[in-house]
Amino acid sequence: MTSPVPDSITGRRRRTSLIPLVALLLSGVTACSDFGSGGDTTVPSSSARAATPLDLVGAWESAQPGSNTTLAYRFTEEGKYKYFGMTSYPMGEKGTYELTYIADGTYKASANALTLQPRSASVTRKNPENPDRDYENRPAPVETQRYQWKVADRKLSLTRQDGMRFVFRWVSP
């Protein structure tokens, strides 16, 4: 996948540290609160039973204390999802750098395989060091993503085919 790497970051150290963050944002991990789920849902499964696709329904977030990156998904009972990924960091008195990736589409889940088929995706970049090159809602490539997944103890674990694993905590139905 071609990643829109910020082109105006000054200094080699910042540039190399941003590439993994951009890749993480564009990797397809997602949720926004404006995507309602239909009907009542239950709390995601505990480790006492195998997870079912209904255990995905709700909002999931991955944001570590002190981290500058937030990833979130919202899955509905109707098989739709929305994803939100954002990284930001302060740039002194100039303000805060932000890179945001948003996608939505449909998903299919079996016992342990999750397929996300985005129908649209966009990227927004705000860089106070070079605002002339900022952009908003720039269309991003849409590619099917496949994960192994499991839900246990209110945590959603998504593992890509390359072994990279993302863990989300359940936020709400």
PDB file of N, CA and C in Angstrom, residues 4-95:
ATOM      1  N   PRO A   4       0.781   7.945   2.434  1.00  0.00           N
ATOM      2  CA  PRO A   4       1.103   9.360   2.286  1.00  0.00           C
ATOM      3  C   PRO A   4       1.996   9.801   3.438  1.00  0.00           C
ATOM      4  N   VAL A   5       3.304   9.774   3.253  1.00  0.00           N
ATOM      5  CA  VAL A   5       4.251  10.153   4.294  1.00  0.00           C
ATOM      6  C   VAL A   5       4.372  11.665   4.296  1.00  0.00           C
ATOM      7  N   PRO A   6       4.253  12.286   5.481  1.00  0.00           N
ATOM      8  CA  PRO A   6       4.368  13.744   5.530  1.00  0.00           C
ATOM      9  C   PRO A   6       5.667  14.197   4.870  1.00  0.00           C
ATOM     10  N   ASP A   7       5.565  15.196   3.993  1.00  0.00           N
ATOM     11  CA  ASP A   7       6.716  15.592   3.211  1.00  0.00           C
ATOM     12  C   ASP A   7       7.412  16.832   3.734  1.00  0.00           C
ATOM     13  N   SER A   8       6.910  17.425   4.787  1.00  0.00           N
ATOM     14  CA  SER A   8       7.530  18.669   5.225  1.00  0.00           C
ATOM     15  C   SER A   8       8.062  18.596   6.641  1.00  0.00           C
ATOM     16  N   ILE A   9       8.196  17.421   7.174  1.00  0.00           N
ATOM     17  CA  ILE A   9       8.757  17.286   8.510  1.00  0.00           C
ATOM     18  C   ILE A   9      10.255  17.556   8.406  1.00  0.00           C
ATOM     19  N   THR A  10      10.754  18.437   9.250  1.00  0.00           N
ATOM     20  CA  THR A  10      12.173  18.740   9.202  1.00  0.00           C
ATOM     21  C   THR A  10      12.923  17.849  10.170  1.00  0.00           C
ATOM     22  N   GLY A  11      14.110  17.521   9.819  1.00  0.00           N
ATOM     23  CA  GLY A  11      14.954  16.708  10.689  1.00  0.00           C
ATOM     24  C   GLY A  11      14.777  15.234  10.426  1.00  0.00           C
ATOM     25  N   ARG A  12      15.880  14.542  10.317  1.00  0.00           N
ATOM     26  CA  ARG A  12      15.874  13.111  10.001  1.00  0.00           C
ATOM     27  C   ARG A  12      15.210  12.286  11.091  1.00  0.00           C
ATOM     28  N   ARG A  13      15.442  12.628  12.372  1.00  0.00           N
ATOM     29  CA  ARG A  13      14.880  11.832  13.454  1.00  0.00           C
ATOM     30  C   ARG A  13      13.359  11.816  13.410  1.00  0.00           C
ATOM     31  N   ARG A  14      12.729  12.940  13.223  1.00  0.00           N
ATOM     32  CA  ARG A  14      11.268  12.985  13.152  1.00  0.00           C
ATOM     33  C   ARG A  14      10.742  12.206  11.948  1.00  0.00           C
ATOM     34  N   ARG A  15      11.389  12.348  10.816  1.00  0.00           N
ATOM     35  CA  ARG A  15      10.928  11.675   9.607  1.00  0.00           C
ATOM     36  C   ARG A  15      10.921  10.158   9.802  1.00  0.00           C
ATOM     37  N   THR A  16      11.983   9.596  10.339  1.00  0.00           N
ATOM     38  CA  THR A  16      12.035   8.147  10.507  1.00  0.00           C
ATOM     39  C   THR A  16      11.077   7.684  11.584  1.00  0.00           C
ATOM     40  N   SER A  17      10.808   8.483  12.617  1.00  0.00           N
ATOM     41  CA  SER A  17       9.878   8.050  13.649  1.00  0.00           C
ATOM     42  C   SER A  17       8.427   8.148  13.179  1.00  0.00           C
ATOM     43  N   LEU A  18       8.145   8.971  12.181  1.00  0.00           N
ATOM     44  CA  LEU A  18       6.771   9.106  11.690  1.00  0.00           C
ATOM     45  C   LEU A  18       6.374   7.988  10.729  1.00  0.00           C
ATOM     46  N   ILE A  19       7.310   7.429  10.015  1.00  0.00           N
ATOM     47  CA  ILE A  19       6.969   6.402   9.038  1.00  0.00           C
ATOM     48  C   ILE A  19       6.231   5.230   9.680  1.00  0.00           C
ATOM     49  N   PRO A  20       6.705   4.664  10.810  1.00  0.00           N
ATOM     50  CA  PRO A  20       5.925   3.582  11.425  1.00  0.00           C
ATOM     51  C   PRO A  20       4.543   4.035  11.883  1.00  0.00           C
ATOM     52  N   LEU A  21       4.409   5.292  12.356  1.00  0.00           N
ATOM     53  CA  LEU A  21       3.107   5.780  12.787  1.00  0.00           C
ATOM     54  C   LEU A  21       2.142   5.909  11.619  1.00  0.00           C
ATOM     55  N   VAL A  22       2.634   6.409  10.502  1.00  0.00           N
ATOM     56  CA  VAL A  22       1.784   6.521   9.317  1.00  0.00           C
ATOM     57  C   VAL A  22       1.360   5.124   8.869  1.00  0.00           C
ATOM     58  N   ALA A  23       2.283   4.180   8.860  1.00  0.00           N
ATOM     59  CA  ALA A  23       1.945   2.809   8.477  1.00  0.00           C
ATOM     60  C   ALA A  23       0.924   2.231   9.427  1.00  0.00           C
ATOM     61  N   LEU A  24       1.057   2.507  10.721  1.00  0.00           N
ATOM     62  CA  LEU A  24       0.097   2.006  11.707  1.00  0.00           C
ATOM     63  C   LEU A  24      -1.283   2.599  11.457  1.00  0.00           C
ATOM     64  N   LEU A  25      -1.345   3.900  11.215  1.00  0.00           N
ATOM     65  CA  LEU A  25      -2.633   4.534  10.943  1.00  0.00           C
ATOM     66  C   LEU A  25      -3.283   3.977   9.692  1.00  0.00           C
ATOM     67  N   LEU A  26      -2.481   3.737   8.670  1.00  0.00           N
ATOM     68  CA  LEU A  26      -3.027   3.266   7.412  1.00  0.00           C
ATOM     69  C   LEU A  26      -3.219   1.754   7.381  1.00  0.00           C
ATOM     70  N   SER A  27      -2.852   1.076   8.454  1.00  0.00           N
ATOM     71  CA  SER A  27      -2.951  -0.382   8.475  1.00  0.00           C
ATOM     72  C   SER A  27      -4.389  -0.861   8.576  1.00  0.00           C
ATOM     73  N   GLY A  28      -5.286   0.011   8.913  1.00  0.00           N
ATOM     74  CA  GLY A  28      -6.683  -0.369   8.896  1.00  0.00           C
ATOM     75  C   GLY A  28      -7.278  -0.666  10.237  1.00  0.00           C
ATOM     76  N   VAL A  29      -6.679  -0.286  11.278  1.00  0.00           N
ATOM     77  CA  VAL A  29      -7.276  -0.503  12.560  1.00  0.00           C
ATOM     78  C   VAL A  29      -8.303   0.619  12.747  1.00  0.00           C
ATOM     79  N   THR A  30     -10.052   0.855  13.347  1.00  0.00           N
ATOM     80  CA  THR A  30     -11.090   1.877  13.097  1.00  0.00           C
ATOM     81  C   THR A  30     -12.251   2.068  14.084  1.00  0.00           C
ATOM     82  N   ALA A  31     -13.031   3.384  14.490  1.00  0.00           N
ATOM     83  CA  ALA A  31     -14.390   3.619  15.011  1.00  0.00           C
ATOM     84  C   ALA A  31     -14.686   5.074  15.241  1.00  0.00           C
ATOM     85  N   CYS A  32     -15.887   5.463  15.007  1.00  0.00           N
ATOM     86  CA  CYS A  32     -16.317   6.808  15.326  1.00  0.00           C
ATOM     87  C   CYS A  32     -17.676   6.729  15.984  1.00  0.00           C
ATOM     88  N   SER A  33     -17.960   7.651  16.882  1.00  0.00           N
ATOM     89  CA  SER A  33     -19.162   7.556  17.686  1.00  0.00           C
ATOM     90  C   SER A  33     -20.431   7.865  16.910  1.00  0.00           C
ATOM     91  N   ASP A  34     -20.339   8.340  15.685  1.00  0.00           N
ATOM     92  CA  ASP A  34     -21.553   8.650  14.930  1.00  0.00           C
ATOM     93  C   ASP A  34     -22.120   7.431  14.209  1.00  0.00           C
ATOM     94  N   PHE A  35     -21.553   6.275  14.430  1.00  0.00           N
ATOM     95  CA  PHE A  35     -21.988   5.058  13.760  1.00  0.00           C
ATOM     96  C   PHE A  35     -22.741   4.218  14.768  1.00  0.00           C
ATOM     97  N   GLY A  36     -24.045   4.292  14.827  1.00  0.00           N
ATOM     98  CA  GLY A  36     -24.830   3.578  15.828  1.00  0.00           C
ATOM     99  C   GLY A  36     -24.945   2.108  15.525  1.00  0.00           C
ATOM    100  N   SER A  37     -25.108   1.318  16.578  1.00  0.00           N
ATOM    101  CA  SER A  37     -25.349  -0.110  16.385  1.00  0.00           C
ATOM    102  C   SER A  37     -26.832  -0.351  16.534  1.00  0.00           C
ATOM    103  N   GLY A  38     -27.340  -1.268  15.774  1.00  0.00           N
ATOM    104  CA  GLY A  38     -28.766  -1.546  15.804  1.00  0.00           C
ATOM    105  C   GLY A  38     -29.120  -2.505  16.920  1.00  0.00           C
ATOM    106  N   GLY A  39     -30.028  -2.107  17.790  1.00  0.00           N
ATOM    107  CA  GLY A  39     -30.516  -3.022  18.813  1.00  0.00           C
ATOM    108  C   GLY A  39     -29.581  -3.141  19.998  1.00  0.00           C
ATOM    109  N   ASP A  40     -29.999  -3.995  20.932  1.00  0.00           N
ATOM    110  CA  ASP A  40     -29.211  -4.217  22.131  1.00  0.00           C
ATOM    111  C   ASP A  40     -28.059  -5.149  21.837  1.00  0.00           C
ATOM    112  N   THR A  41     -26.964  -4.904  22.524  1.00  0.00           N
ATOM    113  CA  THR A  41     -25.822  -5.789  22.404  1.00  0.00           C
ATOM    114  C   THR A  41     -25.391  -6.205  23.792  1.00  0.00           C
ATOM    115  N   THR A  42     -24.658  -7.278  23.867  1.00  0.00           N
ATOM    116  CA  THR A  42     -24.165  -7.742  25.139  1.00  0.00           C
ATOM    117  C   THR A  42     -22.711  -7.341  25.284  1.00  0.00           C
ATOM    118  N   VAL A  43     -22.217  -7.425  26.491  1.00  0.00           N
ATOM    119  CA  VAL A  43     -20.813  -7.158  26.751  1.00  0.00           C
ATOM    120  C   VAL A  43     -20.004  -8.227  26.036  1.00  0.00           C
ATOM    121  N   PRO A  44     -18.884  -7.865  25.401  1.00  0.00           N
ATOM    122  CA  PRO A  44     -18.064  -8.848  24.700  1.00  0.00           C
ATOM    123  C   PRO A  44     -17.703 -10.023  25.597  1.00  0.00           C
ATOM    124  N   SER A  45     -17.440 -11.133  24.963  1.00  0.00           N
ATOM    125  CA  SER A  45     -17.253 -12.388  25.679  1.00  0.00           C
ATOM    126  C   SER A  45     -16.123 -12.348  26.685  1.00  0.00           C
ATOM    127  N   SER A  46     -16.278 -13.154  27.675  1.00  0.00           N
ATOM    128  CA  SER A  46     -15.182 -13.384  28.606  1.00  0.00           C
ATOM    129  C   SER A  46     -14.406 -14.574  28.077  1.00  0.00           C
ATOM    130  N   SER A  47     -13.368 -14.951  28.762  1.00  0.00           N
ATOM    131  CA  SER A  47     -12.559 -16.062  28.284  1.00  0.00           C
ATOM    132  C   SER A  47     -13.241 -17.410  28.514  1.00  0.00           C
ATOM    133  N   ALA A  48     -14.453 -17.425  29.104  1.00  0.00           N
ATOM    134  CA  ALA A  48     -15.141 -18.666  29.417  1.00  0.00           C
ATOM    135  C   ALA A  48     -15.759 -19.345  28.191  1.00  0.00           C
ATOM    136  N   ARG A  49     -15.925 -18.632  27.071  1.00  0.00           N
ATOM    137  CA  ARG A  49     -16.515 -19.225  25.873  1.00  0.00           C
ATOM    138  C   ARG A  49     -15.857 -18.648  24.627  1.00  0.00           C
ATOM    139  N   ALA A  50     -16.061 -19.328  23.520  1.00  0.00           N
ATOM    140  CA  ALA A  50     -15.508 -18.848  22.252  1.00  0.00           C
ATOM    141  C   ALA A  50     -16.265 -17.601  21.804  1.00  0.00           C
ATOM    142  N   ALA A  51     -15.556 -16.647  21.230  1.00  0.00           N
ATOM    143  CA  ALA A  51     -16.175 -15.418  20.740  1.00  0.00           C
ATOM    144  C   ALA A  51     -16.961 -15.708  19.471  1.00  0.00           C
ATOM    145  N   THR A  52     -18.025 -14.939  19.260  1.00  0.00           N
ATOM    146  CA  THR A  52     -18.830 -15.018  18.045  1.00  0.00           C
ATOM    147  C   THR A  52     -18.783 -13.648  17.367  1.00  0.00           C
ATOM    148  N   PRO A  53     -19.177 -13.560  16.092  1.00  0.00           N
ATOM    149  CA  PRO A  53     -19.170 -12.252  15.418  1.00  0.00           C
ATOM    150  C   PRO A  53     -19.957 -11.177  16.171  1.00  0.00           C
ATOM    151  N   LEU A  54     -20.997 -11.538  16.896  1.00  0.00           N
ATOM    152  CA  LEU A  54     -21.743 -10.528  17.658  1.00  0.00           C
ATOM    153  C   LEU A  54     -20.890  -9.897  18.751  1.00  0.00           C
ATOM    154  N   ASP A  55     -19.857 -10.593  19.203  1.00  0.00           N
ATOM    155  CA  ASP A  55     -18.974 -10.034  20.225  1.00  0.00           C
ATOM    156  C   ASP A  55     -18.166  -8.851  19.707  1.00  0.00           C
ATOM    157  N   LEU A  56     -18.089  -8.678  18.398  1.00  0.00           N
ATOM    158  CA  LEU A  56     -17.390  -7.528  17.822  1.00  0.00           C
ATOM    159  C   LEU A  56     -18.202  -6.241  17.935  1.00  0.00           C
ATOM    160  N   VAL A  57     -19.524  -6.351  18.013  1.00  0.00           N
ATOM    161  CA  VAL A  57     -20.406  -5.189  17.966  1.00  0.00           C
ATOM    162  C   VAL A  57     -20.107  -4.234  19.119  1.00  0.00           C
ATOM    163  N   GLY A  58     -19.913  -2.978  18.764  1.00  0.00           N
ATOM    164  CA  GLY A  58     -19.626  -1.946  19.750  1.00  0.00           C
ATOM    165  C   GLY A  58     -18.407  -1.148  19.364  1.00  0.00           C
ATOM    166  N   ALA A  59     -17.960  -0.326  20.304  1.00  0.00           N
ATOM    167  CA  ALA A  59     -16.806   0.545  20.077  1.00  0.00           C
ATOM    168  C   ALA A  59     -15.591  -0.009  20.813  1.00  0.00           C
ATOM    169  N   TRP A  60     -14.458   0.027  20.119  1.00  0.00           N
ATOM    170  CA  TRP A  60     -13.186  -0.485  20.629  1.00  0.00           C
ATOM    171  C   TRP A  60     -12.128   0.588  20.454  1.00  0.00           C
ATOM    172  N   GLU A  61     -11.240   0.729  21.432  1.00  0.00           N
ATOM    173  CA  GLU A  61     -10.216   1.763  21.361  1.00  0.00           C
ATOM    174  C   GLU A  61      -8.867   1.232  21.825  1.00  0.00           C
ATOM    175  N   SER A  62      -7.830   1.718  21.173  1.00  0.00           N
ATOM    176  CA  SER A  62      -6.465   1.406  21.566  1.00  0.00           C
ATOM    177  C   SER A  62      -5.728   2.725  21.736  1.00  0.00           C
ATOM    178  N   ALA A  63      -5.547   3.132  22.977  1.00  0.00           N
ATOM    179  CA  ALA A  63      -4.829   4.363  23.274  1.00  0.00           C
ATOM    180  C   ALA A  63      -4.111   4.160  24.605  1.00  0.00           C
ATOM    181  N   GLN A  64      -2.818   4.079  24.564  1.00  0.00           N
ATOM    182  CA  GLN A  64      -2.030   3.865  25.767  1.00  0.00           C
ATOM    183  C   GLN A  64      -1.749   5.202  26.454  1.00  0.00           C
ATOM    184  N   PRO A  65      -1.735   5.225  27.787  1.00  0.00           N
ATOM    185  CA  PRO A  65      -1.386   6.468  28.488  1.00  0.00           C
ATOM    186  C   PRO A  65      -0.013   6.958  28.025  1.00  0.00           C
ATOM    187  N   GLY A  66       0.059   8.234  27.721  1.00  0.00           N
ATOM    188  CA  GLY A  66       1.308   8.816  27.277  1.00  0.00           C
ATOM    189  C   GLY A  66       1.599   8.636  25.797  1.00  0.00           C
ATOM    190  N   SER A  67       0.767   7.844  25.096  1.00  0.00           N
ATOM    191  CA  SER A  67       0.976   7.619  23.671  1.00  0.00           C
ATOM    192  C   SER A  67       0.439   8.799  22.877  1.00  0.00           C
ATOM    193  N   ASN A  68       0.995   9.005  21.704  1.00  0.00           N
ATOM    194  CA  ASN A  68       0.491  10.063  20.834  1.00  0.00           C
ATOM    195  C   ASN A  68      -0.372   9.501  19.713  1.00  0.00           C
ATOM    196  N   THR A  69      -0.771   8.217  19.834  1.00  0.00           N
ATOM    197  CA  THR A  69      -1.574   7.576  18.798  1.00  0.00           C
ATOM    198  C   THR A  69      -2.828   6.961  19.402  1.00  0.00           C
ATOM    199  N   THR A  70      -3.964   7.180  18.740  1.00  0.00           N
ATOM    200  CA  THR A  70      -5.229   6.567  19.127  1.00  0.00           C
ATOM    201  C   THR A  70      -5.798   5.845  17.920  1.00  0.00           C
ATOM    202  N   LEU A  71      -6.220   4.610  18.108  1.00  0.00           N
ATOM    203  CA  LEU A  71      -6.868   3.820  17.069  1.00  0.00           C
ATOM    204  C   LEU A  71      -8.208   3.360  17.618  1.00  0.00           C
ATOM    205  N   ALA A  72      -9.239   3.378  16.794  1.00  0.00           N
ATOM    206  CA  ALA A  72     -10.555   2.988  17.287  1.00  0.00           C
ATOM    207  C   ALA A  72     -11.395   2.389  16.165  1.00  0.00           C
ATOM    208  N   TYR A  73     -12.229   1.422  16.539  1.00  0.00           N
ATOM    209  CA  TYR A  73     -13.202   0.801  15.627  1.00  0.00           C
ATOM    210  C   TYR A  73     -14.585   0.879  16.226  1.00  0.00           C
ATOM    211  N   ARG A  74     -15.578   0.896  15.365  1.00  0.00           N
ATOM    212  CA  ARG A  74     -16.962   0.660  15.773  1.00  0.00           C
ATOM    213  C   ARG A  74     -17.517  -0.341  14.782  1.00  0.00           C
ATOM    214  N   PHE A  75     -18.037  -1.459  15.307  1.00  0.00           N
ATOM    215  CA  PHE A  75     -18.653  -2.508  14.502  1.00  0.00           C
ATOM    216  C   PHE A  75     -20.151  -2.538  14.809  1.00  0.00           C
ATOM    217  N   THR A  76     -20.981  -2.689  13.767  1.00  0.00           N
ATOM    218  CA  THR A  76     -22.428  -2.773  13.969  1.00  0.00           C
ATOM    219  C   THR A  76     -22.910  -4.207  13.730  1.00  0.00           C
ATOM    220  N   GLU A  77     -24.116  -4.486  14.211  1.00  0.00           N
ATOM    221  CA  GLU A  77     -24.726  -5.799  13.988  1.00  0.00           C
ATOM    222  C   GLU A  77     -24.979  -6.057  12.507  1.00  0.00           C
ATOM    223  N   GLU A  78     -25.141  -4.990  11.726  1.00  0.00           N
ATOM    224  CA  GLU A  78     -25.442  -5.112  10.300  1.00  0.00           C
ATOM    225  C   GLU A  78     -24.213  -5.403   9.452  1.00  0.00           C
ATOM    226  N   GLY A  79     -23.057  -5.573  10.066  1.00  0.00           N
ATOM    227  CA  GLY A  79     -21.853  -5.895   9.317  1.00  0.00           C
ATOM    228  C   GLY A  79     -21.112  -4.689   8.773  1.00  0.00           C
ATOM    229  N   LYS A  80     -21.318  -3.523   9.385  1.00  0.00           N
ATOM    230  CA  LYS A  80     -20.599  -2.317   8.967  1.00  0.00           C
ATOM    231  C   LYS A  80     -19.582  -1.944  10.038  1.00  0.00           C
ATOM    232  N   TYR A  81     -18.550  -1.226   9.605  1.00  0.00           N
ATOM    233  CA  TYR A  81     -17.573  -0.745  10.565  1.00  0.00           C
ATOM    234  C   TYR A  81     -17.112   0.652  10.178  1.00  0.00           C
ATOM    235  N   LYS A  82     -16.556   1.332  11.154  1.00  0.00           N
ATOM    236  CA  LYS A  82     -15.919   2.616  10.925  1.00  0.00           C
ATOM    237  C   LYS A  82     -14.622   2.601  11.725  1.00  0.00           C
ATOM    238  N   TYR A  83     -13.571   3.184  11.163  1.00  0.00           N
ATOM    239  CA  TYR A  83     -12.252   3.205  11.779  1.00  0.00           C
ATOM    240  C   TYR A  83     -11.746   4.631  11.888  1.00  0.00           C
ATOM    241  N   PHE A  84     -11.045   4.902  12.963  1.00  0.00           N
ATOM    242  CA  PHE A  84     -10.424   6.197  13.185  1.00  0.00           C
ATOM    243  C   PHE A  84      -9.028   5.957  13.731  1.00  0.00           C
ATOM    244  N   GLY A  85      -8.020   6.549  13.115  1.00  0.00           N
ATOM    245  CA  GLY A  85      -6.654   6.482  13.612  1.00  0.00           C
ATOM    246  C   GLY A  85      -6.047   7.869  13.589  1.00  0.00           C
ATOM    247  N   MET A  86      -5.412   8.258  14.706  1.00  0.00           N
ATOM    248  CA  MET A  86      -4.821   9.590  14.754  1.00  0.00           C
ATOM    249  C   MET A  86      -3.524   9.542  15.545  1.00  0.00           C
ATOM    250  N   THR A  87      -2.531  10.227  15.020  1.00  0.00           N
ATOM    251  CA  THR A  87      -1.298  10.457  15.756  1.00  0.00           C
ATOM    252  C   THR A  87      -1.079  11.962  15.813  1.00  0.00           C
ATOM    253  N   SER A  88      -0.591  12.426  16.942  1.00  0.00           N
ATOM    254  CA  SER A  88      -0.338  13.855  17.090  1.00  0.00           C
ATOM    255  C   SER A  88       0.804  14.050  18.070  1.00  0.00           C
ATOM    256  N   TYR A  89       1.497  15.155  17.905  1.00  0.00           N
ATOM    257  CA  TYR A  89       2.525  15.505  18.867  1.00  0.00           C
ATOM    258  C   TYR A  89       2.760  17.005  18.830  1.00  0.00           C
ATOM    259  N   PRO A  90       3.105  17.570  19.992  1.00  0.00           N
ATOM    260  CA  PRO A  90       3.334  19.013  20.065  1.00  0.00           C
ATOM    261  C   PRO A  90       4.597  19.413  19.319  1.00  0.00           C
ATOM    262  N   MET A  91       4.529  20.588  18.723  1.00  0.00           N
ATOM    263  CA  MET A  91       5.678  21.137  17.997  1.00  0.00           C
ATOM    264  C   MET A  91       6.032  22.504  18.586  1.00  0.00           C
ATOM    265  N   GLY A  92       6.142  22.555  19.888  1.00  0.00           N
ATOM    266  CA  GLY A  92       6.493  23.793  20.561  1.00  0.00           C
ATOM    267  C   GLY A  92       5.406  24.837  20.454  1.00  0.00           C
ATOM    268  N   GLU A  93       5.822  26.074  20.323  1.00  0.00           N
ATOM    269  CA  GLU A  93       4.873  27.185  20.260  1.00  0.00           C
ATOM    270  C   GLU A  93       4.069  27.209  18.967  1.00  0.00           C
ATOM    271  N   LYS A  94       4.515  26.479  17.959  1.00  0.00           N
ATOM    272  CA  LYS A  94       3.843  26.500  16.659  1.00  0.00           C
ATOM    273  C   LYS A  94       2.509  25.763  16.683  1.00  0.00           C
ATOM    274  N   GLY A  95       2.347  24.828  17.584  1.00  0.00           N
ATOM    275  CA  GLY A  95       1.104  24.076  17.649  1.00  0.00           C
ATOM    276  C   GLY A  95       1.347  22.582  17.696  1.00  0.00           C
TER     277      GLY A  95
END
